[in-house]
Structures are given as C-alpha cells and as structure tokens.
Tab-separated table of C-alpha atoms in Angstrom:
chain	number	residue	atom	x	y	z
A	1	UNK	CA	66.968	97.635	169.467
A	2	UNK	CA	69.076	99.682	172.196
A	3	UNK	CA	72.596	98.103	172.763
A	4	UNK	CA	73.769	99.823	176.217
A	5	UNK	CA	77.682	98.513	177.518
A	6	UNK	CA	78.439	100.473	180.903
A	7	UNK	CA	81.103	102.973	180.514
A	8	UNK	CA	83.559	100.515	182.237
A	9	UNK	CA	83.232	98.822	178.309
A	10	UNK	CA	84.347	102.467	177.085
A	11	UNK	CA	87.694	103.377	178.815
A	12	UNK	CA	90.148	102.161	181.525
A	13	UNK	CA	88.762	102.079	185.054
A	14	UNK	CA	91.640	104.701	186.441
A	15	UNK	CA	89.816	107.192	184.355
A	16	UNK	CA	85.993	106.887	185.075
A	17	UNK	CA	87.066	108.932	188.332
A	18	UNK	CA	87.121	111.732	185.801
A	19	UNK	CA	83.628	112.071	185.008
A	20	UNK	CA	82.041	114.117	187.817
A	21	UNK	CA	78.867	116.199	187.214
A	22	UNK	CA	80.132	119.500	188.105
A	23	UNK	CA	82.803	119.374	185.505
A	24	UNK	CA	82.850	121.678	182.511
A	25	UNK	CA	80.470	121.412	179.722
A	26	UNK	CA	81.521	119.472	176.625
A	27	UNK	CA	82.100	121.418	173.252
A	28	UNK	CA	79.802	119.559	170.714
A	29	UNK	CA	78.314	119.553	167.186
A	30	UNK	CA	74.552	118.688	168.591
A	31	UNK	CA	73.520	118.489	165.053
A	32	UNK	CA	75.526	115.140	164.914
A	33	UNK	CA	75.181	113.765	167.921
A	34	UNK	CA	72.581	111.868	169.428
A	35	UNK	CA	71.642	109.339	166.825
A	36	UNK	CA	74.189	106.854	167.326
A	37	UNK	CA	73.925	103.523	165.450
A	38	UNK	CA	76.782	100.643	165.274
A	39	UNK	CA	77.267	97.048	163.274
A	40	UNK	CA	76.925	94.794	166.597
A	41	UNK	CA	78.610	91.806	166.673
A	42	UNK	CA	76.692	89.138	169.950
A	43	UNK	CA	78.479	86.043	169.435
A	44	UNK	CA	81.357	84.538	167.733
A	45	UNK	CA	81.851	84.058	163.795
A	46	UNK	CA	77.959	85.398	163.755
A	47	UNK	CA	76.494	87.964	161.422
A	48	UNK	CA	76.690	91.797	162.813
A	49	UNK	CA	73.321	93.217	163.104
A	50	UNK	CA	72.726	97.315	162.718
A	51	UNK	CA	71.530	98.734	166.262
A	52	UNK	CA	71.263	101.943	167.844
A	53	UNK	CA	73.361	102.195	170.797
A	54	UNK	CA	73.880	104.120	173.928
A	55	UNK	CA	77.010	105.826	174.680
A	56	UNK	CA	76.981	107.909	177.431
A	57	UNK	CA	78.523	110.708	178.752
A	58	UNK	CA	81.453	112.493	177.046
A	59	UNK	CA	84.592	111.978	179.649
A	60	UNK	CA	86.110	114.663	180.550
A	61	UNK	CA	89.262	114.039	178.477
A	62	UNK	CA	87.883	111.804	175.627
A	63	UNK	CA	86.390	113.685	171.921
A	64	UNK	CA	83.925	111.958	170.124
A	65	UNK	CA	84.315	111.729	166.022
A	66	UNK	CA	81.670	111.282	163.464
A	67	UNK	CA	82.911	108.326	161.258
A	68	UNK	CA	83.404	108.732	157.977
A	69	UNK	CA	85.497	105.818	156.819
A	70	UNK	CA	86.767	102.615	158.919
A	71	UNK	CA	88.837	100.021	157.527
A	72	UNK	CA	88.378	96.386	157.895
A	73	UNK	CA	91.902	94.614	159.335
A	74	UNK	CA	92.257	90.927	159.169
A	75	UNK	CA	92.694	91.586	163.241
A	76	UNK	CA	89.000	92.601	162.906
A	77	UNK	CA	88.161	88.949	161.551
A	78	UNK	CA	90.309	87.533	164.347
A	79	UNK	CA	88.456	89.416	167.684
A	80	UNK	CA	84.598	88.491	165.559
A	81	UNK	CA	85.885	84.832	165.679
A	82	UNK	CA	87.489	85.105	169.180
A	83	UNK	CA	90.506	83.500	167.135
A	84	UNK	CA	92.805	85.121	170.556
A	85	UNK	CA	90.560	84.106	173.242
A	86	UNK	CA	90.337	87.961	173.725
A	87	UNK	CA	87.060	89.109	172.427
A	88	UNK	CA	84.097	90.461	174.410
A	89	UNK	CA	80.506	90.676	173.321
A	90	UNK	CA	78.110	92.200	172.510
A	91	UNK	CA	81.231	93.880	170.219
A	92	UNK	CA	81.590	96.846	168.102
A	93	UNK	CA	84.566	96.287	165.951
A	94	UNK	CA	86.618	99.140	163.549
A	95	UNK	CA	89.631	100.418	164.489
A	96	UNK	CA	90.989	102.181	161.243
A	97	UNK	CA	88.736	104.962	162.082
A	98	UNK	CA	89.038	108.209	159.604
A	99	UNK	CA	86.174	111.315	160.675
A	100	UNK	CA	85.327	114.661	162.291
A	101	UNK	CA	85.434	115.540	165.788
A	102	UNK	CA	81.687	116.066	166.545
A	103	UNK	CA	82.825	116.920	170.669
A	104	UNK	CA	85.313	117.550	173.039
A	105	UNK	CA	85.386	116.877	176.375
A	106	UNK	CA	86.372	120.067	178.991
A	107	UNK	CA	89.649	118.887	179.447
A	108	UNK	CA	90.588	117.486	176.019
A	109	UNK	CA	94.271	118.774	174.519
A	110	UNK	CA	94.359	120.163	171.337
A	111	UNK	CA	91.672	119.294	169.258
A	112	UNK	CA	88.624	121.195	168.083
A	113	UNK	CA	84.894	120.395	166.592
A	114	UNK	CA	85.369	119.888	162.864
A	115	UNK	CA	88.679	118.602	163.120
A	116	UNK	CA	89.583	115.189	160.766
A	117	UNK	CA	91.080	113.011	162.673
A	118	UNK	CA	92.171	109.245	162.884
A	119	UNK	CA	91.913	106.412	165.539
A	120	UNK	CA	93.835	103.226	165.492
A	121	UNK	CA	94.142	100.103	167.648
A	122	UNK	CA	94.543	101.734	171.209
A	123	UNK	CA	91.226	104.745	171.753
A	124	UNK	CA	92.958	105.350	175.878
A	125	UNK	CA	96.120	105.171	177.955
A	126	UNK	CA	96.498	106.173	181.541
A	127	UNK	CA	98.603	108.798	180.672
A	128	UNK	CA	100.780	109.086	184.155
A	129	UNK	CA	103.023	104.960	183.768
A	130	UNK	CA	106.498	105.393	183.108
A	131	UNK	CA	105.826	104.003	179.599
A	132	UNK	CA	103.318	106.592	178.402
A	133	UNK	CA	105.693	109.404	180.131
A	134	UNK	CA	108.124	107.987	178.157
A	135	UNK	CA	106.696	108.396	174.596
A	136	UNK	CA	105.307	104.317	174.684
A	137	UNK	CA	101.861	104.878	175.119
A	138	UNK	CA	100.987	101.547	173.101
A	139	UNK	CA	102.859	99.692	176.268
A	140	UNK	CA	101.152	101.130	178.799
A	141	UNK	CA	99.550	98.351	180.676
A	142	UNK	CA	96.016	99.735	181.155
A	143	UNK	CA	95.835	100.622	176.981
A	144	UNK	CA	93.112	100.392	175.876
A	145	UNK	CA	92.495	98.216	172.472
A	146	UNK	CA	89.682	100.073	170.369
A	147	UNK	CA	87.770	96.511	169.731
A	148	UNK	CA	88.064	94.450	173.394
A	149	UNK	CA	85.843	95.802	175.737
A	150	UNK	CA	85.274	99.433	174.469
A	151	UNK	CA	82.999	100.602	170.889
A	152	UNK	CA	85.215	100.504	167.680
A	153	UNK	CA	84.739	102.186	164.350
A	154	UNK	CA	81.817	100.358	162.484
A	155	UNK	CA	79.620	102.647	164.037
A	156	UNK	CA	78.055	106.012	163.236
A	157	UNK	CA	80.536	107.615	165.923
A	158	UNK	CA	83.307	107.026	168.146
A	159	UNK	CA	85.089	108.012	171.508
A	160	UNK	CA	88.611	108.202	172.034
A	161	UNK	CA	90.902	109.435	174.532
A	162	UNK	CA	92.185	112.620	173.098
A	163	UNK	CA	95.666	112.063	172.482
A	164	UNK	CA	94.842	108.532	170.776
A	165	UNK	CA	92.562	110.770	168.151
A	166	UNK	CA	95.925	111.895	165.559
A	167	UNK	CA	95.001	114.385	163.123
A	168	UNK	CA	95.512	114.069	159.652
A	169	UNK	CA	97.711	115.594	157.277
A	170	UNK	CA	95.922	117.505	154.696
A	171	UNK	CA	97.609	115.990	151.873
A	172	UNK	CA	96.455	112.619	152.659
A	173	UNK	CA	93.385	110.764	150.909
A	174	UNK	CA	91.074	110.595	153.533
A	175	UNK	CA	89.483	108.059	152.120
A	176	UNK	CA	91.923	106.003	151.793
A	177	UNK	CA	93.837	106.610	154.916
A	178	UNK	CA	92.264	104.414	157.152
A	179	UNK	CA	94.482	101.214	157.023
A	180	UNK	CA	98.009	103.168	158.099
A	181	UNK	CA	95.855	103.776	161.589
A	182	UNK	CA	97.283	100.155	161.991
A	183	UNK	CA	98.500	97.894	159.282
A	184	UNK	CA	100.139	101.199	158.229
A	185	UNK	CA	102.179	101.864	161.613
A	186	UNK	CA	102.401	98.466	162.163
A	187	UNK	CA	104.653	97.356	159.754
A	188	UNK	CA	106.248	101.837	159.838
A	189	UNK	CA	107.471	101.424	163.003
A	190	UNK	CA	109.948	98.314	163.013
A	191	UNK	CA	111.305	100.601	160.119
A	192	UNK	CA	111.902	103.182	161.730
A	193	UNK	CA	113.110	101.732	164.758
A	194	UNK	CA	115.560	99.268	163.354
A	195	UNK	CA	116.180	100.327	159.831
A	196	UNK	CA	118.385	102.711	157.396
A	197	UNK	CA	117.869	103.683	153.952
A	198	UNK	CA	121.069	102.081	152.908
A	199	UNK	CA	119.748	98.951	154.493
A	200	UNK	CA	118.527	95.460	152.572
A	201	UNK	CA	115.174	94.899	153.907
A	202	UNK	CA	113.017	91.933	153.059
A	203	UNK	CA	108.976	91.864	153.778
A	204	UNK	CA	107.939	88.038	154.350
A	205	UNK	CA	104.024	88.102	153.081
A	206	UNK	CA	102.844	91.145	150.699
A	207	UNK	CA	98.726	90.895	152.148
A	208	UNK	CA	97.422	93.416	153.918
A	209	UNK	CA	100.336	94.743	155.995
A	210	UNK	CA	102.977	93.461	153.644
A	211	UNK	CA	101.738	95.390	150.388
A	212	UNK	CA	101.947	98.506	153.066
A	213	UNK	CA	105.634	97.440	154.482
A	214	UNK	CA	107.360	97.624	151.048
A	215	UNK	CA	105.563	100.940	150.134
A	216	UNK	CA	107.300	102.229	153.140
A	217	UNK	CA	110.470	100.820	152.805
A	218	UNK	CA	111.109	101.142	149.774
A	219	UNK	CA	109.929	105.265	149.833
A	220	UNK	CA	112.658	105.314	152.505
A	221	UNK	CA	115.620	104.124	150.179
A	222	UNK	CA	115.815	100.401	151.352
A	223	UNK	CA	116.924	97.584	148.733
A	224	UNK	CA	113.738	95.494	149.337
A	225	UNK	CA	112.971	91.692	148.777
A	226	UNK	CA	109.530	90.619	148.873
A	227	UNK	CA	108.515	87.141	150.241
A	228	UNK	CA	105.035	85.602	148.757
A	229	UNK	CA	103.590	82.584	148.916
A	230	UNK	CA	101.344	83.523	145.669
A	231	UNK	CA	103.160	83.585	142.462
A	232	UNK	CA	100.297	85.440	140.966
A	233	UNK	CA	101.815	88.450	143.406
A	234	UNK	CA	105.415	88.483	141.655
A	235	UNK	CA	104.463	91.547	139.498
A	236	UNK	CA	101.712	93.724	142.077
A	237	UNK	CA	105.329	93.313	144.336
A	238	UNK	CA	107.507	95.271	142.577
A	239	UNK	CA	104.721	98.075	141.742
A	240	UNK	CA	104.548	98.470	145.157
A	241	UNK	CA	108.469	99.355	144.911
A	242	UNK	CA	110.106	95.575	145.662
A	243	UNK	CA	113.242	95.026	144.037
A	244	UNK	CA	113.731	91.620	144.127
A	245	UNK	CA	110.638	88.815	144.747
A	246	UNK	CA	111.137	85.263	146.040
A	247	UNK	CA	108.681	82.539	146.382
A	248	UNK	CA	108.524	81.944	149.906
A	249	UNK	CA	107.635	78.520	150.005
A	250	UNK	CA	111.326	77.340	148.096
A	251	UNK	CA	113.227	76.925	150.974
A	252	UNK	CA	115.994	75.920	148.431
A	253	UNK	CA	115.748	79.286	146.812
A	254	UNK	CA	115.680	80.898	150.302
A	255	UNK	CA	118.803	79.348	151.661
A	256	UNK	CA	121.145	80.839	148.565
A	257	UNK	CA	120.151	84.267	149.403
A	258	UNK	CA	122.857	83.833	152.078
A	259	UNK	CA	123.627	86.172	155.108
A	260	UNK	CA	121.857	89.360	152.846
A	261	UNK	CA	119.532	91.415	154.860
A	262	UNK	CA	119.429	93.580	157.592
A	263	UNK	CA	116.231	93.922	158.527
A	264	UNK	CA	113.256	91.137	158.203
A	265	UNK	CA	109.756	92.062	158.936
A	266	UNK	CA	107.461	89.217	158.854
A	267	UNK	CA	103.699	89.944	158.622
A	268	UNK	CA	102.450	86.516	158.057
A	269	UNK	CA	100.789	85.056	160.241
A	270	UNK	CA	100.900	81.013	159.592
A	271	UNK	CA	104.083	78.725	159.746
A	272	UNK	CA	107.463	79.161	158.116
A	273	UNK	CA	110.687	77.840	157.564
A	274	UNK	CA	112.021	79.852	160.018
A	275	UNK	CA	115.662	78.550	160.099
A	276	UNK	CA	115.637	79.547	156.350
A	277	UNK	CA	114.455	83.110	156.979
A	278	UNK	CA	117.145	83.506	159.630
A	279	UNK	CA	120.047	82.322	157.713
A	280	UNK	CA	119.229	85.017	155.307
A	281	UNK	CA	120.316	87.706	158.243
A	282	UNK	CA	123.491	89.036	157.846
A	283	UNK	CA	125.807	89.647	160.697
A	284	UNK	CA	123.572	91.728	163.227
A	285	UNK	CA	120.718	91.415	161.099
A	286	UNK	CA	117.071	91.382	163.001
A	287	UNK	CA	113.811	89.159	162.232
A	288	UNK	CA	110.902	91.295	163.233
A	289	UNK	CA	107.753	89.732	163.657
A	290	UNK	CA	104.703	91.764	163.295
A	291	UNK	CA	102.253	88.573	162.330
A	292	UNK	CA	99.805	87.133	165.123
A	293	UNK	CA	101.427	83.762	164.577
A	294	UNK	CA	99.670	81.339	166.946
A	295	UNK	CA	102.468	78.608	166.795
A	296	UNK	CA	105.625	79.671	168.801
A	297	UNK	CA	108.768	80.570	166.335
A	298	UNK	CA	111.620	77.793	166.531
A	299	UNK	CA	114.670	79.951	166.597
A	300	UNK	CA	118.134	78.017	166.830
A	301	UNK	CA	120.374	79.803	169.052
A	302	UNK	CA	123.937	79.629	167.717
A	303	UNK	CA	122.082	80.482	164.121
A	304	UNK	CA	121.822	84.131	166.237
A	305	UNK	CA	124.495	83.985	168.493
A	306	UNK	CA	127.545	83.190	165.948
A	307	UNK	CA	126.219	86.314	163.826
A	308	UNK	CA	124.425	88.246	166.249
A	309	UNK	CA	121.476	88.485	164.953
A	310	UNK	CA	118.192	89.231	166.813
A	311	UNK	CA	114.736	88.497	166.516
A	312	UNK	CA	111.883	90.821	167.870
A	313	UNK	CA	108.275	91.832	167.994
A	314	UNK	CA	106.052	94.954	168.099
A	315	UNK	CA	102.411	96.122	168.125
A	316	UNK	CA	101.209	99.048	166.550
A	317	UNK	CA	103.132	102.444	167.638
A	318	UNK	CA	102.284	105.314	170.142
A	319	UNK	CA	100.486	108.465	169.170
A	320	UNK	CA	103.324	110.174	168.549
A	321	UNK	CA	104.714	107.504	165.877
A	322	UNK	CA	101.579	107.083	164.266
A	323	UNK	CA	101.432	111.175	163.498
A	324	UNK	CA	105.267	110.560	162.239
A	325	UNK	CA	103.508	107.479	159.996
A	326	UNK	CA	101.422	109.702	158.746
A	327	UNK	CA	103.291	112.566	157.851
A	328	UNK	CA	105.963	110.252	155.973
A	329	UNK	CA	102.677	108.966	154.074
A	330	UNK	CA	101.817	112.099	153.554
A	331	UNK	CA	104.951	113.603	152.082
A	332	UNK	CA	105.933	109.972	150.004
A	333	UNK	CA	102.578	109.521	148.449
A	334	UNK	CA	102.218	106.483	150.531
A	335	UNK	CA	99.022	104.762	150.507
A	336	UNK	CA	97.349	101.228	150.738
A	337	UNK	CA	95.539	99.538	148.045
A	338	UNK	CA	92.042	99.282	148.763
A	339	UNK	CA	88.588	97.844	148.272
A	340	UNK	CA	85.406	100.084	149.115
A	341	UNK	CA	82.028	98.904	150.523
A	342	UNK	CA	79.130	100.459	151.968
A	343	UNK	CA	79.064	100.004	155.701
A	344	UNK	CA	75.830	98.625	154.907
A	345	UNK	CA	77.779	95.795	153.299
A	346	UNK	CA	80.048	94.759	156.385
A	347	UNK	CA	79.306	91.287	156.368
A	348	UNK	CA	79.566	90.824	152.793
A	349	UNK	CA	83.175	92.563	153.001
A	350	UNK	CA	83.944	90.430	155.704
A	351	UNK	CA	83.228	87.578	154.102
A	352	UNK	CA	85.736	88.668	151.175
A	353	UNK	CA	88.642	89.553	153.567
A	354	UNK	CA	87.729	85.781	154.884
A	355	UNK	CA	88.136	84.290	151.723
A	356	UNK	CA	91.748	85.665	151.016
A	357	UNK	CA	90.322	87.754	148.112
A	358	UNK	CA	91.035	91.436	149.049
A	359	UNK	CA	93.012	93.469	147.235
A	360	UNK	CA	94.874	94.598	150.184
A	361	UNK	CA	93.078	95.980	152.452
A	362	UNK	CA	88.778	96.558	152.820
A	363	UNK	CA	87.603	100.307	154.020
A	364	UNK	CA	84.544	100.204	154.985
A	365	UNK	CA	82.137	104.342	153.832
A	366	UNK	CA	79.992	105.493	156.280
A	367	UNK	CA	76.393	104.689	154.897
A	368	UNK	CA	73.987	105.552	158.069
C-alpha cells in the first residue's frame, strides 16, 4: 500500500515557495533512495501498519537521512493516542532520529552525503522571525514538530530542514544517542540556562527524562536530589549520579527539606504536591517544568513572592543547544539507559513504554 501526504504535511508553507523546477540538482546517494517504507499510524491508539510511502521532492534546503536508529519518547505514545488534541493522521511518528545523510538539497548549509547526523522534535523553522535570528529556533512560530503534520523517524528515511539535522560527535554511541535528540536536551537546557555547578538541583521523576536530567546535572558538578515515586528506583538513582533520593509521594518528608535548592526540574507529568515542591526553593530558587502536565500547576503567590522564587517552562532547545547537548554528552560520557527492539517490533515496544516497564528509554534499530 502507497501512503502519499502532500508536501504541505512535510514542511512549513513559507517554504514550499522554494521548490521550483529550475533549481539546482540535489546531491544524493541513489543507491538508498527510492525505496522508502514507514510504521503508519491511521487512527488513534491503533496498531501502526508497515507501508511504503511517497515523499516527494527534495526541497531545496531540506537533506534527507537514511535511519538507522529512532527512539521511542513517551511524547510518541501521547501524539498515537491524540492525548494533546494535536495529532494528525495518517501519522509517521519518531523523532529521536540517529542516520546518514543519503541527499542534500542545492541550497542545504553544511552537510554532506554520508554524514551521521541527528533529528529531534522540530525537522524546519522559517529561518528569517526574530526568534530564529536570535538563536531560538524552537520558538519560532511556524516550527515545525517532526510528528504533527510532517513524516517522523519510524521510517526507512527522513527529511529535515538542514539546520534541524545536528551532526554527531564522533565519540558518541550512535546507537544509543537517539534519546538526547529530545528527552536529552529537554531536561540539558533548563540546566544550562538556569543552573551552576555549585548549585543544589533536585530532578522530580527519574523515567525517561529524569534518569537523563541527573546524568547531566550531576556530570556538571550539581549537589542533586532525586524525586521518585517508586521506591524500587532509590538505588538505579544514585548510579545515575543522585546524591540524595526522596520518596516523592511523603509530603511530610518533602516539607523538612526546607528552602534547599536552587534549581527544580520537574519531568513528571501527573499531579503533585506542588506547594511542597516549592517550599523546598530557596530564596530565588526556580521550579522548571519540563512535564506535559495536563492539569494546570496551583502555585501560591506570596510562597514566590516573599522568596523570589520563580517557576518556568521550556520545550526542547534550538539547533544550536542541542549540538552544545551533545558535545557535553560527548565529552562526560553521558548517555541514556536503553532498551533495543527491532523496528519490526514497534508496537510491541510501544506497548512496553505503555505499561511503565522501560528501562528508561526504548530505541527503536532500523530493520527494513
């Protein structure tokens, strides 16, 4: 079966003025192009079925990469199940995309055939809004998410805008790289924004992104407290480099921590005692919130004004943050924890991210 989604599906519409016949030829790898399959999801919270798809023509500023490894982020699960009231079918999902440049559009910067490269959340920006002039390309308001409305990762290949494709340190395990594309900056780039080695940082939920935040925060020099709602986690906490672990369901326990950390990033994404977590700040201290919670966050204002505290949000990071992410990962030895299937297996490895099983995070080999 032939999936086709117009290019309109592929990138933003202020760049489909871009593709014009009498522009350059493409560089390409033909001996990898051409035979392009994908894991289609048609409907909500329904199996994905393997089907070759059309993609169309190369844009003139886009590469397209082979895919060698994608991981499978719990965001994933969430745009499958239309959990945001986002999603668009027929979807291709993956957006923790690790492979090889297989072509390059004429008037693609800086990237070759052959090159390994990486592709996260965003695939496209516009490229001229005062936000991606200003280095904050993930804020641009025509980004492009990799998963809504354009083909993600659990495919054979996929297109990105070229400075959304990040190459990859050679140091790094390819194989396992895929989750920093974006649990990896995700939980990075509140670090880097708002914290200091010397700093007492405390990670509230060590799944997926959390295992990920205290391997980062800890490499950078932080006195970290991990927050789990597993007891069965105490010990897989502080090999990741925590400190200190508290059970994050004793608000009791909680409270007595006092006005201790600086920074708080939360990467849970169900209810809290959020008046506990904030008296925990200490003066200037910042809650971060990195976890789709669906409920709104009850936050008492004289708890933030009396100590100044702040509380805060991000995505994922720009290009530019993501290749910082990855050098850091690089040159600390910083990697997730991961589970490997077959891409052949996707629905059986979504099914165990579903379950709460994985052991952190699912990447997903190339199998076609």
């Amino acid at each position: 079966m032939n999936t086709t989604l117009t290019p309109s599906r592929n990138e933003p519409a202020s760049r489909l003025q871009q593709k014009q016949s009498s522009a350059p030829a493409a560089q390409s790898d033909q001996t990898n192009t051409m035979n392009y399959k994908a894991w289609v999801a048609k409907a909500p919270k329904q199996p994905m079925a393997l089907e070759s798809i059309d993609l169309g023509p190369l844009g003139t500023e886009d590469v397209e990469v082979a895919v060698e490894h994608c991981g499978l982020c719990h965001s994933d699960l969430s745009v499958l199940n239309n959990e945001w009231g986002i999603s668009q079918y027929p979807a291709i999902l993956g957006h923790e995309v690790i492979g090889r440049v297989t072509a390059v559009g004429p008037n693609a910067k800086g990237l070759k055939v052959g090159q390994r490269v990486g592709v996260g959340w965003n695939s496209a920006s516009c490229m001229h809004c005062h936000q991606c002039m200003s280095g904050s390309h993930h804020l641009c308001p025509e980004v492009q998410a990799t998963i809504v409305g354009h083909r993600g990762g659990f495919a054979s290949h996929i297109r990105s805008h070229w400075a959304w494709a990040i190459p990859l340190p050679e140091k790094l395990n390819f194989a396992e790289a895929g989750p920093l594309l974006c649990g990896g900056v995700t939980v990075f780039a509140p670090l880097a924004m708002y914290g200091k080695p010397t700093d007492r940082v405390g990670i509230i939920g060590i799944g997926g992104l959390g295992h990920m935040a205290v391997k980062f925060a800890a490499a950078y020099g932080c006195d970290v407290t991990a927050f789990t709602s597993s007891e069965s986690k105490f010990d897989e906490a502080k090999g990741f480099g925590a400190n200190h672990v508290v059970w994050s369901k004793d608000s009791a326990a909680i409270k007595k921590l006092g006005a201790r950390f600086d920074l708080l990033i939360s990467t849970v994404n169900v209810k809290l005692d959020w008046d506990a977590m904030i008296s925990t700040l200490a003066p200037n201290g910042r809650l971060h919130d990195v976890g789709a919670v669906l409920e709104p966050i009850p936050v008492p204002a004289f708890s933030l004004i009396m100590q100044q505290r702040s509380v805060s949000g991000s995505p994922t990071g720009s290009p530019v943050v993501i290749e910082r992410m990855l050098d850091f990962a690089s040159r600390h030895n910083v990697a997730p924890q991961t589970e490997h299937f077959p891409m052949s297996k996707i629905n059986e490895a979504f099914a165990r991210l579903e379950s709460g099983k994985a052991r952190y995070r699912i990447v997903l080999d190339s199998d076609f």
